[in-house]
Short mmCIF file of C-alpha atoms in Angstrom, two decimals:
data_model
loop_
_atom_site.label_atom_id
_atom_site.label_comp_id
_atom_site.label_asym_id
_atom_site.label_seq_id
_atom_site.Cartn_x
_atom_site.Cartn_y
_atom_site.Cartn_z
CA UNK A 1 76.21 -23.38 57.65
CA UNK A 2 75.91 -25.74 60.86
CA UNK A 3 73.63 -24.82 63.09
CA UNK A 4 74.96 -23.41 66.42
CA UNK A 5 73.32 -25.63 69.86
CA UNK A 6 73.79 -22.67 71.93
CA UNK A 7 71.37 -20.56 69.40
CA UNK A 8 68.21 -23.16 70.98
CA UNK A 9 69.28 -22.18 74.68
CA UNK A 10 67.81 -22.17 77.43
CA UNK A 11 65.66 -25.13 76.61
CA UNK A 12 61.73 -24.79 77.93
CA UNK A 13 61.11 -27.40 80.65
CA UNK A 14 58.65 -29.62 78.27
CA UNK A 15 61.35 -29.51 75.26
CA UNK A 16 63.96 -30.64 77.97
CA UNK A 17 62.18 -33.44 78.85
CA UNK A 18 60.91 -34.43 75.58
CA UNK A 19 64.77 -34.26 74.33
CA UNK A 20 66.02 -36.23 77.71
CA UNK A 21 63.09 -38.79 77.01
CA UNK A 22 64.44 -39.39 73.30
CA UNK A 23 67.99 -39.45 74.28
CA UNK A 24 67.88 -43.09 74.30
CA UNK A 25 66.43 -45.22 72.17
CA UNK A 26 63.32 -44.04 69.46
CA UNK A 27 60.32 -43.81 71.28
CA UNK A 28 56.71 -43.16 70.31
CA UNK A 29 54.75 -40.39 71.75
CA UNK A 30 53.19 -42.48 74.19
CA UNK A 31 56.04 -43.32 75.33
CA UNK A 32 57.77 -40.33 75.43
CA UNK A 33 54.80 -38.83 77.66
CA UNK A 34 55.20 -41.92 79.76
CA UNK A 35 59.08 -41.46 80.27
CA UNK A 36 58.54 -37.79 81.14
CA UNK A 37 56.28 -38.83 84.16
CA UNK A 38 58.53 -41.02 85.09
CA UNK A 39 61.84 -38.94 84.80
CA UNK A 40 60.03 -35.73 86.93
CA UNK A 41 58.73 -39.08 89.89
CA UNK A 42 55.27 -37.39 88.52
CA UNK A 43 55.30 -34.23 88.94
CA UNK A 44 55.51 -32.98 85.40
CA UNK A 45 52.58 -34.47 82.97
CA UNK A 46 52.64 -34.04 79.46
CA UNK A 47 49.33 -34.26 77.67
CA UNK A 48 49.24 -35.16 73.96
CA UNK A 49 48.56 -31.71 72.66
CA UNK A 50 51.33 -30.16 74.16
CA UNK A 51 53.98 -32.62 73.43
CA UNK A 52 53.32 -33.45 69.66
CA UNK A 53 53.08 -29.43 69.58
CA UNK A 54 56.65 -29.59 70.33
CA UNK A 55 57.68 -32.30 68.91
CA UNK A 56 56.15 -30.56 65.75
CA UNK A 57 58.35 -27.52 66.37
CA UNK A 58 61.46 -29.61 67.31
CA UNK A 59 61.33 -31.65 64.17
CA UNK A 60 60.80 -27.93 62.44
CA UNK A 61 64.36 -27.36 64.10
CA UNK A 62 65.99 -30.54 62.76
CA UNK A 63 66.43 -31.44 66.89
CA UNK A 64 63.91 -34.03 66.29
CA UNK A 65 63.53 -37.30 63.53
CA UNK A 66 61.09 -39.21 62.83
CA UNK A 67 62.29 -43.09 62.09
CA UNK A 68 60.48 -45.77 61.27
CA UNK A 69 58.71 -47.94 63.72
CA UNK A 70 58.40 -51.21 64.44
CA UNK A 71 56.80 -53.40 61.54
CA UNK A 72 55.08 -55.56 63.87
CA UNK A 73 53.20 -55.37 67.35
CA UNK A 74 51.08 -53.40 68.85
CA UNK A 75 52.15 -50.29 68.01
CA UNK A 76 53.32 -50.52 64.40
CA UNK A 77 51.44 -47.93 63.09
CA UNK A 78 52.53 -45.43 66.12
CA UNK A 79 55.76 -43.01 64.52
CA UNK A 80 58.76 -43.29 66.35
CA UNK A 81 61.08 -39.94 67.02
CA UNK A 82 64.84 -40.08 67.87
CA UNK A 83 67.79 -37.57 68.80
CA UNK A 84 69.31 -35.74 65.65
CA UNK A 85 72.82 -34.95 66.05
CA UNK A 86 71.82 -31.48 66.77
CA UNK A 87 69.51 -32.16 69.10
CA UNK A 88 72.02 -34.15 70.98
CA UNK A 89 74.41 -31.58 71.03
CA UNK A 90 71.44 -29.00 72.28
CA UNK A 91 70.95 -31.19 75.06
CA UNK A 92 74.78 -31.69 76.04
CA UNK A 93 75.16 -28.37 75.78
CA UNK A 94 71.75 -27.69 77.82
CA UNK A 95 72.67 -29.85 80.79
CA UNK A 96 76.34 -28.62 80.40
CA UNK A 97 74.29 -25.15 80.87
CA UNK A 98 72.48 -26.50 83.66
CA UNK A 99 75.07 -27.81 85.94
CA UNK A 100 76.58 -24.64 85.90
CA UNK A 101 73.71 -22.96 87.39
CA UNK A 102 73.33 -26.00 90.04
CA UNK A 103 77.45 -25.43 90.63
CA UNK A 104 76.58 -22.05 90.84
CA UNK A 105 73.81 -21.82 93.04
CA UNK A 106 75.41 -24.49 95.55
CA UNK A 107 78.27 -22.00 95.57
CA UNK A 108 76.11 -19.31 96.71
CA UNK A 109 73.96 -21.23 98.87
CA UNK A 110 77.27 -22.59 100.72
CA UNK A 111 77.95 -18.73 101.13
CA UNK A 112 75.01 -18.12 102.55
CA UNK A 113 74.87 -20.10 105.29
CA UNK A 114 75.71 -19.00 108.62
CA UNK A 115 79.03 -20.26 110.11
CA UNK A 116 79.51 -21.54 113.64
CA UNK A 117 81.09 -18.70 115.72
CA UNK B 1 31.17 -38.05 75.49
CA UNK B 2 34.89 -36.87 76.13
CA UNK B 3 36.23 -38.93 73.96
CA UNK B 4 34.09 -37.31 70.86
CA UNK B 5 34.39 -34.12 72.76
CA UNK B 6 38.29 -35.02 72.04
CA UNK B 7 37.76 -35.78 68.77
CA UNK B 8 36.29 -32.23 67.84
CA UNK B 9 39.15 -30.41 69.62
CA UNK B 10 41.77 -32.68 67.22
CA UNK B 11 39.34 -31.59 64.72
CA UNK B 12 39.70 -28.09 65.07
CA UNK B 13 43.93 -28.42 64.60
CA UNK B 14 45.06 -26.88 62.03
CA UNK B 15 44.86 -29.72 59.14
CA UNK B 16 48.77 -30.52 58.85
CA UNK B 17 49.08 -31.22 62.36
CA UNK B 18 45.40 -32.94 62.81
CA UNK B 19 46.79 -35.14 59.81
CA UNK B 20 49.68 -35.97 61.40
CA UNK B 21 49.46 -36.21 64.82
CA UNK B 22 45.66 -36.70 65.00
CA UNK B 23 45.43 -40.70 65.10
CA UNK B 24 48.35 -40.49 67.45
CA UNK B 25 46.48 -37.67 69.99
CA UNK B 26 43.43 -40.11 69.95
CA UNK B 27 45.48 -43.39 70.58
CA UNK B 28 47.07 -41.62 73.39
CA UNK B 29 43.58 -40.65 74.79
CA UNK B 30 42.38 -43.79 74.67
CA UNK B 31 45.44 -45.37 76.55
CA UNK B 32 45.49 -42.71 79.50
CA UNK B 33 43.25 -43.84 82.88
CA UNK B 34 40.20 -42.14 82.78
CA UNK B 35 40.97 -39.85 86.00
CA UNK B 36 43.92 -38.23 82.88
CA UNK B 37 40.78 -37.61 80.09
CA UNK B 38 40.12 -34.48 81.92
CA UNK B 39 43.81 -33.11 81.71
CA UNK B 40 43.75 -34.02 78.16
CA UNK B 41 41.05 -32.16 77.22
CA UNK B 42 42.65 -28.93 78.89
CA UNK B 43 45.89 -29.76 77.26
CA UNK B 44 43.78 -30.01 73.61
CA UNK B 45 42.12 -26.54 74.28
CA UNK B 46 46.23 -25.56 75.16
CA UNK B 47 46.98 -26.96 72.09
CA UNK B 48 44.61 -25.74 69.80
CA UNK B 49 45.10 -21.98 70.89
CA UNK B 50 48.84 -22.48 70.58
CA UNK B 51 48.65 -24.14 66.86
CA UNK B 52 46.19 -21.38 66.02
CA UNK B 53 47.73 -18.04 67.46
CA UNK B 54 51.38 -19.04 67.54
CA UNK B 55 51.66 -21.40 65.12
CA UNK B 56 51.26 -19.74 61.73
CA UNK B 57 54.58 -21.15 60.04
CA UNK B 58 53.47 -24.50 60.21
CA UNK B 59 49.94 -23.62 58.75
CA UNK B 60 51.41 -22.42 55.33
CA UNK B 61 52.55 -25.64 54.43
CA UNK B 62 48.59 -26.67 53.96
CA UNK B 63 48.61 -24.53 50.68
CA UNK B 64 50.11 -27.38 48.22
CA UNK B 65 50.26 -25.00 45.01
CA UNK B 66 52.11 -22.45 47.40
CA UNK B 67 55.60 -23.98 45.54
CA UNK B 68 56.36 -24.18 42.17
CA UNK B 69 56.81 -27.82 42.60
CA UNK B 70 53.44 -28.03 43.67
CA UNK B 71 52.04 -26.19 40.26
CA UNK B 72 54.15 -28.25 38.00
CA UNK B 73 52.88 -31.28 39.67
CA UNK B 74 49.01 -30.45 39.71
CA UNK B 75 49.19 -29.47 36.16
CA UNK B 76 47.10 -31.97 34.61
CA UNK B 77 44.64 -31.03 37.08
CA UNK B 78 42.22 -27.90 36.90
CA UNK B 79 44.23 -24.88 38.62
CA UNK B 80 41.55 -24.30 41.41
CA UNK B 81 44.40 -24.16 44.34
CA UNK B 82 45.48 -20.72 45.86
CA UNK B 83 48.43 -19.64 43.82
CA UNK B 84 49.08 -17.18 46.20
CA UNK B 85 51.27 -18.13 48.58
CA UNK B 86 50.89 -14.91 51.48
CA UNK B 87 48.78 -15.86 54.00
CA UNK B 88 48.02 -12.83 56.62
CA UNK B 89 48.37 -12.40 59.74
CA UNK B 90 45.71 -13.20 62.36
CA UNK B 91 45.95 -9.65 63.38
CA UNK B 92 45.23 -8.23 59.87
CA UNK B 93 42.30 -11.00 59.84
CA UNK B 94 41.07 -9.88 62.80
CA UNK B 95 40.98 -5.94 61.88
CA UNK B 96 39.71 -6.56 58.04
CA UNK B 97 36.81 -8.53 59.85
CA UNK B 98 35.71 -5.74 62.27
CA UNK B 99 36.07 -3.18 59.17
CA UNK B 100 33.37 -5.67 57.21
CA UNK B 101 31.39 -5.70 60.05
CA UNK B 102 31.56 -1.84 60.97
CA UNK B 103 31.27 -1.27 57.10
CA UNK B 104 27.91 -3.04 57.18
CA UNK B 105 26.47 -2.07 60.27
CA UNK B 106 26.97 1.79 60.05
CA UNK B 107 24.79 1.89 56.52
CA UNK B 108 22.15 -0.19 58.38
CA UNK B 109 22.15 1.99 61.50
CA UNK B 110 21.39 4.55 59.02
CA UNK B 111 18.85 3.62 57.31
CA UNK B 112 17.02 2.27 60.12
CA UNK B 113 16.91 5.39 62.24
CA UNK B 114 15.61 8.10 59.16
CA UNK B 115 18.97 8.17 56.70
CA UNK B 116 19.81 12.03 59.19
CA UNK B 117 22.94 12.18 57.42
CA UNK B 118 21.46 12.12 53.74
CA UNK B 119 18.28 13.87 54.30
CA UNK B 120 19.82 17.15 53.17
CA UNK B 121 19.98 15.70 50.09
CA UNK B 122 16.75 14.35 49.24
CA UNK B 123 14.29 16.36 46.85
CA UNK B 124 10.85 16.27 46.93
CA UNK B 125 9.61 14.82 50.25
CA UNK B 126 6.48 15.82 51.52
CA UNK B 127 7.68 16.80 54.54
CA UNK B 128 11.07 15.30 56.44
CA UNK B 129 12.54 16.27 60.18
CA UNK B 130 15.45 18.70 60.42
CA UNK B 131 18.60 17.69 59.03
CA UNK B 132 22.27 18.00 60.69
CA UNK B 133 23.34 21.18 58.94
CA UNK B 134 22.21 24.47 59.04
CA UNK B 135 20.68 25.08 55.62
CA UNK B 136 18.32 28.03 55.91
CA UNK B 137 16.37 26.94 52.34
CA UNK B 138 16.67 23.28 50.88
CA UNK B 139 14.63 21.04 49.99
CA UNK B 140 13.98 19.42 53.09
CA UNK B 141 11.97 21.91 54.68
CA UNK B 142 8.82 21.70 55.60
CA UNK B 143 6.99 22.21 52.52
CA UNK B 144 3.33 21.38 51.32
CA UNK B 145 3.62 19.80 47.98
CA UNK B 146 0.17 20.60 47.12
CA UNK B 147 -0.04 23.11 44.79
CA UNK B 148 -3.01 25.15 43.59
CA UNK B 149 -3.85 25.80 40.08
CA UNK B 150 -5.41 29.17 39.24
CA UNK B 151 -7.80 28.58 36.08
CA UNK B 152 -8.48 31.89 34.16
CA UNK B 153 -12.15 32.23 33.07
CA UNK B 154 -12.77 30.32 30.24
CA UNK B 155 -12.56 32.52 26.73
CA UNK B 156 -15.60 30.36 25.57
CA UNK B 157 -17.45 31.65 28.00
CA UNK B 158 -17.52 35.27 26.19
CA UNK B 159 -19.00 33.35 23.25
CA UNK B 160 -21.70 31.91 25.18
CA UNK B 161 -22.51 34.83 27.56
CA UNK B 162 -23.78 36.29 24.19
CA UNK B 163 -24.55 33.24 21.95
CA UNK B 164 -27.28 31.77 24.91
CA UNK B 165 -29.49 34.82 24.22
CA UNK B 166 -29.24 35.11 20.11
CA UNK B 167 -29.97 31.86 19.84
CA UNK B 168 -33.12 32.14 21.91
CA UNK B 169 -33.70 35.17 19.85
CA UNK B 170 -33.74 34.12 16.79
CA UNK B 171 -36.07 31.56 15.22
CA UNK B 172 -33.82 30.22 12.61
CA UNK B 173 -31.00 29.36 14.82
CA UNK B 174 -33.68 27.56 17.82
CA UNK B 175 -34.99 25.80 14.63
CA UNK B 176 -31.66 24.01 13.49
CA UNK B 177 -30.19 23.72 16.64
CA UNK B 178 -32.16 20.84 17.83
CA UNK B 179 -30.15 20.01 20.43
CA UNK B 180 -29.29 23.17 22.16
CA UNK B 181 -26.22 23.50 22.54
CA UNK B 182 -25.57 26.37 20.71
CA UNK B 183 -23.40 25.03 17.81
CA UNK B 184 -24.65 23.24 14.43
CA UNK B 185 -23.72 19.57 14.29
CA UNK B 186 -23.19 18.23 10.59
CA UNK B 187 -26.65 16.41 11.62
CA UNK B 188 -28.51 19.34 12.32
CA UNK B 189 -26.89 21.50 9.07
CA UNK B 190 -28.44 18.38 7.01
CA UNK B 191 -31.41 18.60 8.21
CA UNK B 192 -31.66 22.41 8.06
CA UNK B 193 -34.30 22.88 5.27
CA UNK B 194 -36.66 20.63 6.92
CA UNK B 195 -36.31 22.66 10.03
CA UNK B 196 -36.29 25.72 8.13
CA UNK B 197 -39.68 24.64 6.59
CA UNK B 198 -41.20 24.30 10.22
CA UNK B 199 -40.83 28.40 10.41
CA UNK B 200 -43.16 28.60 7.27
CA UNK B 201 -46.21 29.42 9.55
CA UNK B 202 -47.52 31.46 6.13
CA UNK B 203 -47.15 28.46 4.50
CA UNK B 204 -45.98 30.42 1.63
CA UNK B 205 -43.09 28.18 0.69
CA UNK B 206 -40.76 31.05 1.69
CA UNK B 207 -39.62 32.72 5.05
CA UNK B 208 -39.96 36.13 5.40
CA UNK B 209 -37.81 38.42 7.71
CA UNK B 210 -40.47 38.24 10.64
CA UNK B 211 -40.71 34.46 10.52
CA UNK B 212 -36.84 34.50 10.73
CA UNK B 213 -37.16 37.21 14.29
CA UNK B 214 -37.78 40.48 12.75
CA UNK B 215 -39.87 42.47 14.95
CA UNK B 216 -38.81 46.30 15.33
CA UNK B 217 -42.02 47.87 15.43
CA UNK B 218 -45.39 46.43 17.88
CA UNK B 219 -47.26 47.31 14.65
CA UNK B 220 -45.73 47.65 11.14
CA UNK B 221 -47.90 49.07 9.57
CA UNK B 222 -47.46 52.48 11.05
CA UNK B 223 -44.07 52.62 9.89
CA UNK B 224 -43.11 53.76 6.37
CA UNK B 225 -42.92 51.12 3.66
CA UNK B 226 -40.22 52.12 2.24
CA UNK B 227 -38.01 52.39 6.02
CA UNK B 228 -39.58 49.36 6.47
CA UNK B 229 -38.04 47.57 3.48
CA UNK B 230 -34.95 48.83 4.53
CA UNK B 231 -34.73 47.13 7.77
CA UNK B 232 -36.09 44.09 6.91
CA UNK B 233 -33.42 43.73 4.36
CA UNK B 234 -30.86 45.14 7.15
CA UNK B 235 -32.18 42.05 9.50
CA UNK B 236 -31.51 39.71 6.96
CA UNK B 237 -27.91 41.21 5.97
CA UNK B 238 -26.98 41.69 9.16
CA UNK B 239 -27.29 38.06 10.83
CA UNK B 240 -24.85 35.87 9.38
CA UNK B 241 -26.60 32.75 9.37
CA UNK B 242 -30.02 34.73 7.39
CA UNK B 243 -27.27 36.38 5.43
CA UNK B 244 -26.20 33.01 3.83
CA UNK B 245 -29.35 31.84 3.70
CA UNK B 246 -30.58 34.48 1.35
CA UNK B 247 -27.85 34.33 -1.17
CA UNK B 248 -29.75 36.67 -3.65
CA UNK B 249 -30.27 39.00 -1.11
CA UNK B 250 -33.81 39.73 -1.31
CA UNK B 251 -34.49 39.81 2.06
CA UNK B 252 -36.46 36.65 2.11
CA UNK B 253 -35.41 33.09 2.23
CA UNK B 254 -37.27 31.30 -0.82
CA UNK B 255 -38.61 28.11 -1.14
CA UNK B 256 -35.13 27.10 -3.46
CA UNK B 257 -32.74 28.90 -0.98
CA UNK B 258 -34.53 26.62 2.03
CA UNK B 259 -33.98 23.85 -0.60
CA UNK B 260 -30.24 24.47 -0.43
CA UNK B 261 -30.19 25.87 2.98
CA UNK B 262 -27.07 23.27 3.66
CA UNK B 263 -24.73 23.98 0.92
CA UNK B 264 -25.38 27.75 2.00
CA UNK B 265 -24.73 26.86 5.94
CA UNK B 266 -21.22 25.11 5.30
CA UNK B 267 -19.82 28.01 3.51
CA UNK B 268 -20.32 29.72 7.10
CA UNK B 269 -17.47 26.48 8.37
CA UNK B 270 -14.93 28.86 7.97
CA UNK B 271 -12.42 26.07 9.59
CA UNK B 272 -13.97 23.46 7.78
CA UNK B 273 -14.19 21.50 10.56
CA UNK B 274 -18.20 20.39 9.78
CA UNK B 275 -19.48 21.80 12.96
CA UNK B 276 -20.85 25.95 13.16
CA UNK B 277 -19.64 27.08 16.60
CA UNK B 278 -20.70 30.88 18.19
CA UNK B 279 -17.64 31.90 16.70
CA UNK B 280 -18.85 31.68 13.37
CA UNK B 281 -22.77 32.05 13.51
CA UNK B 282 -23.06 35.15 16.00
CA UNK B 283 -22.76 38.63 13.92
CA UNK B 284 -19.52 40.78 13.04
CA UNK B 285 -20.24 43.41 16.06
CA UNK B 286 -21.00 40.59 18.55
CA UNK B 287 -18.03 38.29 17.47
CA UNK B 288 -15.80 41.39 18.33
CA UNK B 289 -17.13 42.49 21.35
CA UNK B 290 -16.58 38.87 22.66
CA UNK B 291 -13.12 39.17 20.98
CA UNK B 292 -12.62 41.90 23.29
CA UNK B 293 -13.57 39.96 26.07
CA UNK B 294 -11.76 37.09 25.40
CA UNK B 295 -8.73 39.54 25.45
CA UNK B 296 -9.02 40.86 28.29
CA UNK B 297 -9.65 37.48 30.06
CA UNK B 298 -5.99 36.55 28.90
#
């Protein structure tokens, strides 16, 4: 039986980033830590234990793969992780999730604010 | 310093993740600007209580004969891997730990202040302090263990109340018991007609009833022959040890009878045990008067 996206929702704020950071190309976990700083303009930091802790637990939930690496380079003997299929369609349907509450709260922010008399 | 500090925390992952995110934790520390190394050893302490307490699916995998798979393919090795695949739960850890330590503890508490608890129990002590339950009599009381013996007088001593003074009494028996102490050693029976001959103060070869302790009358020869006869030959039946002495009776002991004064002594070793005790030298009436005596002492 296929896996339902909507059973892995809401995503935690590290697992959202770690997914949005592998959404392109494989990346290493130096890399992925990197691209999270970079995504949140620095405000969210990922240290090693915590992300390879989820990364653990996302490959554990098939959201996660492990491919191989480079051959040469400086960082041929790093592993590599990549978007499953699943994990893809956990993240679609996360930031589908997410733009609703943004649409949502804009909504009732616009009602909230005073109008001109 | 951090960065071996770093190394023990990766250490103390659980091994499947140290294994296989380890080199990749240290590589990452070793990249990061040094004002990061701080915030990565937070993140490792973050880690390693996450991996620990909330991690425990991940942690069974480390058991490789946990699978069937894994048993076929480690047989040609000696079975020495946990076949048992349950693993429990911190929690349970936790609790059977405090029960080993409680479990240890209490019996040393115990013991070190007195055993209170099993004193009730414990027989013989000398003396012990008071124990938790009311027990009016046991054998924890206060008790003095020392007990007293109460000897009964000796029944030997009726025999030698009497025996000390016949023996002084009469010649024969000071003669043969050399060594006073009022019974005839084997020794002293042997050497009986030599000390038998030291009486002969007539020098007549025999011993007559007043070289053996006769003496009735201050002078003798005021008494009637005839009445004296009578007693001298009463004095010499009536003493057991003159009795077998003179074994025809005549109321002398003769040169032979001193001869075989022994053969005639160790037919008085009524027990046969080579020795004449009190019992067996002092006469009828005075062997059951201290018969009596001895009686009455029991």
């Amino acid at each position: 039986m296929k896996p339902d996206p909507d059973d892995y929702l809401p995503l935690a704020p590290a697992t959202l980033h770690i997914l949005l950071s592998l959404a392109g190309e494989p990346m290493h976990g130096y890399g992925v830590m990197q691209e999270v700083h970079r995504q949140s303009g620095g405000r969210y930091n990922l240290g090693p234990g915590t992300l390879y802790d989820n990364l653990q637990r996302l490959m554990k939930q098939r959201l996660v793969e492990e491919v191989a690496g480079p051959r040469e380079g400086e960082n041929s003997r790093r592993r590599y992780y990549r978007l499953s299929s699943l994990g893809r369609g956990v993240l679609s349907q996360e930031i589908a999730r997410l733009e609703d509450v943004v649409h949502e709260g804009r909504t009732r922010l616009r009602s909230l604010k005073p109008r001109r008399a | 310093m951090l960065r071996r500090l770093y190394i023990q925390l990766i250490w103390l992952h659980p091994a499947l993740f140290r294994s296989r995110f380890g080199d990749d934790m240290l590589d990452d520390f070793d990249r990061a600007a040094n004002r990061a190394k701080l915030r990565y050893l937070a993140d490792a302490i973050a880690s390693l209580s996450r991996q620990w307490l909330l991690r425990p699916e991940f942690r069974r995998a480390e058991a490789p004969a946990a699978t069937a798979e894994g048993l076929l393919e480690t047989v040609a090795v000696p079975l020495f891997q946990t076949i048992e695949a349950y693993q429990p739960r911190p929690a349970a850890l936790l609790h059977g730990g405090l029960l080993a330590i409680v479990s240890i503890l209490l019996p040393v508490v115990l013991v070190s202040k007195g055993g209170v608890v099993a004193m009730p129990f414990r027989i013989g002590v000398h003396s012990s302090r008071p124990g938790p339950f009311s027990i009016s009599r046991n054998s924890t009381a206060a008790s003095d263990s020392n007990t007293t013996v109460e000897m009964g007088p000796d029944p030997y001593d009726a025999w030698l109340k009497l025996a000390g003074p016949y023996f002084k009494s009469m010649p024969v028996l000071r003669a043969l018991d050399t060594d006073r102490d009022l019974t005839l050693s084997p020794w002293e029976i042997g050497n009986a007609p030599a000390a038998l001959r030291k009486l002969d103060t007539s020098h007549a070869g025999k011993l007559t009833p007043e070289e053996c302790g006769f003496g009735v009358f201050e002078n003798p020869s005021s008494a009637p022959p005839t009445i004296m006869a009578q007693l001298r030959r009463q004095f010499m039946s009536y003493h057991r040890v003159l009795a077998a002495l003179d074994t025809d009776h005549d109321g002398e002991i003769s040169a032979w009878e001193i001869d075989h004064a022994v053969a005639a002594l160790k037919k008085l070793d009524r027990n046969h045990d080579g020795y004449l005790t009190v019992g067996e030298l002092l006469p009828f009436d005075m062997a059951a008067d201290a018969a009596l005596r001895r009686m009455r002492a029991d």
